[in-house]
Tab-separated table of C-alpha atoms in Angstrom:
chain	number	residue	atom	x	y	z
A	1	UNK	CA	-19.685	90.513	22.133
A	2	UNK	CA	-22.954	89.427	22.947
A	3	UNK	CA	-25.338	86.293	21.354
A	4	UNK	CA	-28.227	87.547	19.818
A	5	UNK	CA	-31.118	84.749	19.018
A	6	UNK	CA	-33.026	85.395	15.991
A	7	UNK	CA	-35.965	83.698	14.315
A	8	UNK	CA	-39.439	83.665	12.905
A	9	UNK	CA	-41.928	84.238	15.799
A	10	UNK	CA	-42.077	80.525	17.404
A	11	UNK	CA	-38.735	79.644	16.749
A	12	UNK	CA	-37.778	79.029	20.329
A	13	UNK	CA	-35.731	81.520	21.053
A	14	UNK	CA	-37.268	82.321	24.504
A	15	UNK	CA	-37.269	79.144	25.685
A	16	UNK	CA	-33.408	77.941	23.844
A	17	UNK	CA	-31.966	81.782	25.229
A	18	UNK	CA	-32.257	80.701	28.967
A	19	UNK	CA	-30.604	77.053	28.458
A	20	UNK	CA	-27.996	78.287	26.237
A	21	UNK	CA	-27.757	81.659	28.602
A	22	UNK	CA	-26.250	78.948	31.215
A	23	UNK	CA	-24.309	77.107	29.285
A	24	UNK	CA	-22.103	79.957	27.878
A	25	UNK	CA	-22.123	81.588	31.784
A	26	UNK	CA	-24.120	84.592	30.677
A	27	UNK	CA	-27.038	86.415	31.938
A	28	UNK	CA	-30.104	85.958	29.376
A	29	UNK	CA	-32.062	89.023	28.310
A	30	UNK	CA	-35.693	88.748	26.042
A	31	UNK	CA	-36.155	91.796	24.133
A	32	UNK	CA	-39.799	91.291	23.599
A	33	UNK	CA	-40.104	91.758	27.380
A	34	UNK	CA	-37.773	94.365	27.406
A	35	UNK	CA	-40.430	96.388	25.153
A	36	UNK	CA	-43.312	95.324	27.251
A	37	UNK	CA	-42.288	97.052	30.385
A	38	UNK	CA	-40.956	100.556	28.330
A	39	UNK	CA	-44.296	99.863	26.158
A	40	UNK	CA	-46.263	100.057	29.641
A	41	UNK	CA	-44.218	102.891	31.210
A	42	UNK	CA	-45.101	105.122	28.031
A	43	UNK	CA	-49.150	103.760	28.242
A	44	UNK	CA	-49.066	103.901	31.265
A	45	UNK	CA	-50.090	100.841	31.972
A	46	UNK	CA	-48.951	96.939	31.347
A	47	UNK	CA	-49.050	96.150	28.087
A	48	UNK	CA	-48.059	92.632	26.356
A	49	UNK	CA	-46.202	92.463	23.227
A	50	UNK	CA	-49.123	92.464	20.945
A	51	UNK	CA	-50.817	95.272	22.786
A	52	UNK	CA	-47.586	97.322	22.692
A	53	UNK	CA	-47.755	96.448	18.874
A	54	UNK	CA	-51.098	97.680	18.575
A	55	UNK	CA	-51.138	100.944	20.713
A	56	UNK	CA	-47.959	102.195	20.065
A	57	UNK	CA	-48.411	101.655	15.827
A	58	UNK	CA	-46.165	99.729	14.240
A	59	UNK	CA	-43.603	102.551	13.414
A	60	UNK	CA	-43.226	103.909	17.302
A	61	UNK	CA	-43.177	100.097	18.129
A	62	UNK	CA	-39.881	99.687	15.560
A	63	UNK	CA	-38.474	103.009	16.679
A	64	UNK	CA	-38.582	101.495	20.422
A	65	UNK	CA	-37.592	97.544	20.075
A	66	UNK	CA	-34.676	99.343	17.680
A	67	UNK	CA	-33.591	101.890	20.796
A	68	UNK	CA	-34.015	99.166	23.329
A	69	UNK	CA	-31.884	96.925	21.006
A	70	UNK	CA	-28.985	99.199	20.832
A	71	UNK	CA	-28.942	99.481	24.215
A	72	UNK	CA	-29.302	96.009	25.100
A	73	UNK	CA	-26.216	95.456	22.537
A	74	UNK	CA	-24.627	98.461	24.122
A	75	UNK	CA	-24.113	96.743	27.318
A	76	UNK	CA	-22.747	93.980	29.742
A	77	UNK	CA	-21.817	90.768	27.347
A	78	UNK	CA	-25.357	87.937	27.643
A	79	UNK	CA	-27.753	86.393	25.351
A	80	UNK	CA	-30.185	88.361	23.970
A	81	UNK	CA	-33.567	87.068	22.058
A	82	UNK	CA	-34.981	89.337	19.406
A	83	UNK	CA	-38.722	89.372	18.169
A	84	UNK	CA	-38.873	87.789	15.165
A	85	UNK	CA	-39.052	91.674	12.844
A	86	UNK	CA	-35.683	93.324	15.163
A	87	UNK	CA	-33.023	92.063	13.069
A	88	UNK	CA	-34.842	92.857	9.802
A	89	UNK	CA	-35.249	96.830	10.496
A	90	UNK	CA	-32.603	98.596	8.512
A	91	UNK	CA	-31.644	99.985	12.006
A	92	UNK	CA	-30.532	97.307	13.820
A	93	UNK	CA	-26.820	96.743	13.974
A	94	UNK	CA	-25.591	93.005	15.048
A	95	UNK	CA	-22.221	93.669	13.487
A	96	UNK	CA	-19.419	92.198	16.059
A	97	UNK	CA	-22.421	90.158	17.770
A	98	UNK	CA	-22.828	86.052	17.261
A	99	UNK	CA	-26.262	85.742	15.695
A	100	UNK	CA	-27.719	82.130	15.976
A	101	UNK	CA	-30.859	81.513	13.716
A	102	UNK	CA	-32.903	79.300	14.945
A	103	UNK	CA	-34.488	77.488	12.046
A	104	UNK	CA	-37.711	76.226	12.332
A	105	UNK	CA	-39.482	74.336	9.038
A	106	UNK	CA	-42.350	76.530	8.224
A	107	UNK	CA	-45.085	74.310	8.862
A	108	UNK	CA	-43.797	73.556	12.312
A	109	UNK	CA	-43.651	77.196	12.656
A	110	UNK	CA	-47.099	77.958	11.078
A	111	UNK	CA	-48.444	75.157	13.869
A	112	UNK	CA	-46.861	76.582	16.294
A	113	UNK	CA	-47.911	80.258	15.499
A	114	UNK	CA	-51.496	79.512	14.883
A	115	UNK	CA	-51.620	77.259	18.454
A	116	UNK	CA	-50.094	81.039	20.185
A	117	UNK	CA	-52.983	83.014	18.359
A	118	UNK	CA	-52.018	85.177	15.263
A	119	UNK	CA	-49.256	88.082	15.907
A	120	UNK	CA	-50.885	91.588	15.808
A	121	UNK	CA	-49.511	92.722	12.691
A	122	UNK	CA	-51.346	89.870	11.158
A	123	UNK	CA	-54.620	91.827	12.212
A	124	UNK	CA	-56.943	92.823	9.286
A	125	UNK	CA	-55.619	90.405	7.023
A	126	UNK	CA	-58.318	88.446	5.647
A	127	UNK	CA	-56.144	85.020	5.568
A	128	UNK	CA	-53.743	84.806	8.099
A	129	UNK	CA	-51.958	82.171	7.234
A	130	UNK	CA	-51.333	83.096	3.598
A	131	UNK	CA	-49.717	86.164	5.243
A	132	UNK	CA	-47.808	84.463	7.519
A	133	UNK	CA	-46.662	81.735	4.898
A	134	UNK	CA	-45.845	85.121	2.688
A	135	UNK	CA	-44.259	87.140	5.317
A	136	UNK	CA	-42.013	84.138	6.332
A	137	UNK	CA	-41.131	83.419	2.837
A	138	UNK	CA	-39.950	86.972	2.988
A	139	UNK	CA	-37.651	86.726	5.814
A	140	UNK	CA	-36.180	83.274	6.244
A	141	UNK	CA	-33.343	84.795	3.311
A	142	UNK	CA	-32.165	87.689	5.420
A	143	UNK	CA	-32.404	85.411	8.906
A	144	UNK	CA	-30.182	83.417	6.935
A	145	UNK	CA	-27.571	86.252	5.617
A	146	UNK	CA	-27.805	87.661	9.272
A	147	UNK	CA	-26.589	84.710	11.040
A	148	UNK	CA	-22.921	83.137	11.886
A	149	UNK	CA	-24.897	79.990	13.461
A	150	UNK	CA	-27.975	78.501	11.933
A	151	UNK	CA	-29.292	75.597	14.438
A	152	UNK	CA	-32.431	73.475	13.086
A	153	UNK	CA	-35.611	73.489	15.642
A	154	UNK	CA	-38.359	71.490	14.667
A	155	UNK	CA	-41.133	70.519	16.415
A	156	UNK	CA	-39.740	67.147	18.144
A	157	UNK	CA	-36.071	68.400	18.961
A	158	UNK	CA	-36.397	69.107	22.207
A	159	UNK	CA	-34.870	72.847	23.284
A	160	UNK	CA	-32.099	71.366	25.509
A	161	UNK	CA	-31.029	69.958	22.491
A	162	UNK	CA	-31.142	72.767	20.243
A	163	UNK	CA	-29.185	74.850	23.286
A	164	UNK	CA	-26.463	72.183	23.326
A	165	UNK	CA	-26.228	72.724	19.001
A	166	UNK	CA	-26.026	76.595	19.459
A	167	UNK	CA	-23.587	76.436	21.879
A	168	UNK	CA	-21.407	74.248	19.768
A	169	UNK	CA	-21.813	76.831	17.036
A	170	UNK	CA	-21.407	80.048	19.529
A	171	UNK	CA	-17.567	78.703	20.574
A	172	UNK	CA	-16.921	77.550	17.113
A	173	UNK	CA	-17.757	81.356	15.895
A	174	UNK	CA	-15.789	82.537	18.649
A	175	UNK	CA	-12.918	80.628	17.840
A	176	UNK	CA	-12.621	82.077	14.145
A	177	UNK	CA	-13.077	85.725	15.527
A	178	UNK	CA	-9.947	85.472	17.095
């Protein structure tokens, strides 16, 4: 059983995963880098997340973060980040996993976002925002439904704080699996 991180894109789950990672006495796996480094073995060259995005398509980008995903999940017990679309794709199975949402208010997260530069599936879109704001509205729901632990993040909590909260909620969980 493994503790998977999900989250809207600047939720902190990169920088919560490590600090939490250590405090459970796991290893700490990103999947977003995960898919870089397959991303540049297929292009043959290195590749960040939002260049994987746009070079592989967004359908052969899916089809990979889901393969890398199961196999991540297939694995050694750690704490595993998602992008902010993995747990969303019909395809992905966190059943018998501890999934911690890490909430973020959406205008901290719309701050936050904007200050990183716009995701690539954002390109083309003639307001950004409004498609952020819509495709956030979309998903908070089903980050909800996914998650046994739901630990608030907004800008001002500071991450060691937020890793202290999820582990609370990560033995808790465990406690009522057993």
């Amino acid at each position: 059983m493994s503790v998977v991180l999900i989250g809207f894109k600047g939720a902190g789950k990169s920088t919560v995963g490590p600090l939490l990672a250590a405090r459970l006495g796991l290893p700490f796996d990103d999947l977003d880098r995960r898919i870089e480094a397959a991303a540049g073995e297929r292009l043959g060259e290195k590749a960040d997340f939002r260049e994987a995005f746009r070079r592989l398509g967004p359908d052969a980008f899916r089809k990979l973060e889901q393969e890398l995903l199961a196999e991540s999940l297939g694995g050694e017990e750690r704490v595993l980040a998602l992008g902010g679309g993995a747990p969303l794709d019909p395809r992905a199975s966190l059943e018998g996993h501890c999934v911690v949402y890490l909430r973020v208010p959406a205008e901290d997260l719309v701050r936050r976002v904007r200050a990183g530069g716009w995701p690539a599936y954002l390109d083309g879109e003639p307001d950004p925002e409004a498609a952020l704001r819509r495709i956030l509205a979309e998903r908070l729901p089903r980050y909800e439904a996914l998650a046994g632990v739901v630990v608030d993040n907004p800008d001002g909590a500071g991450p060691h704080e937020a890793a202290a909260q999820a582990e609370g909620g990560v033995r808790e969980w465990r406690d009522k699996q057993s």
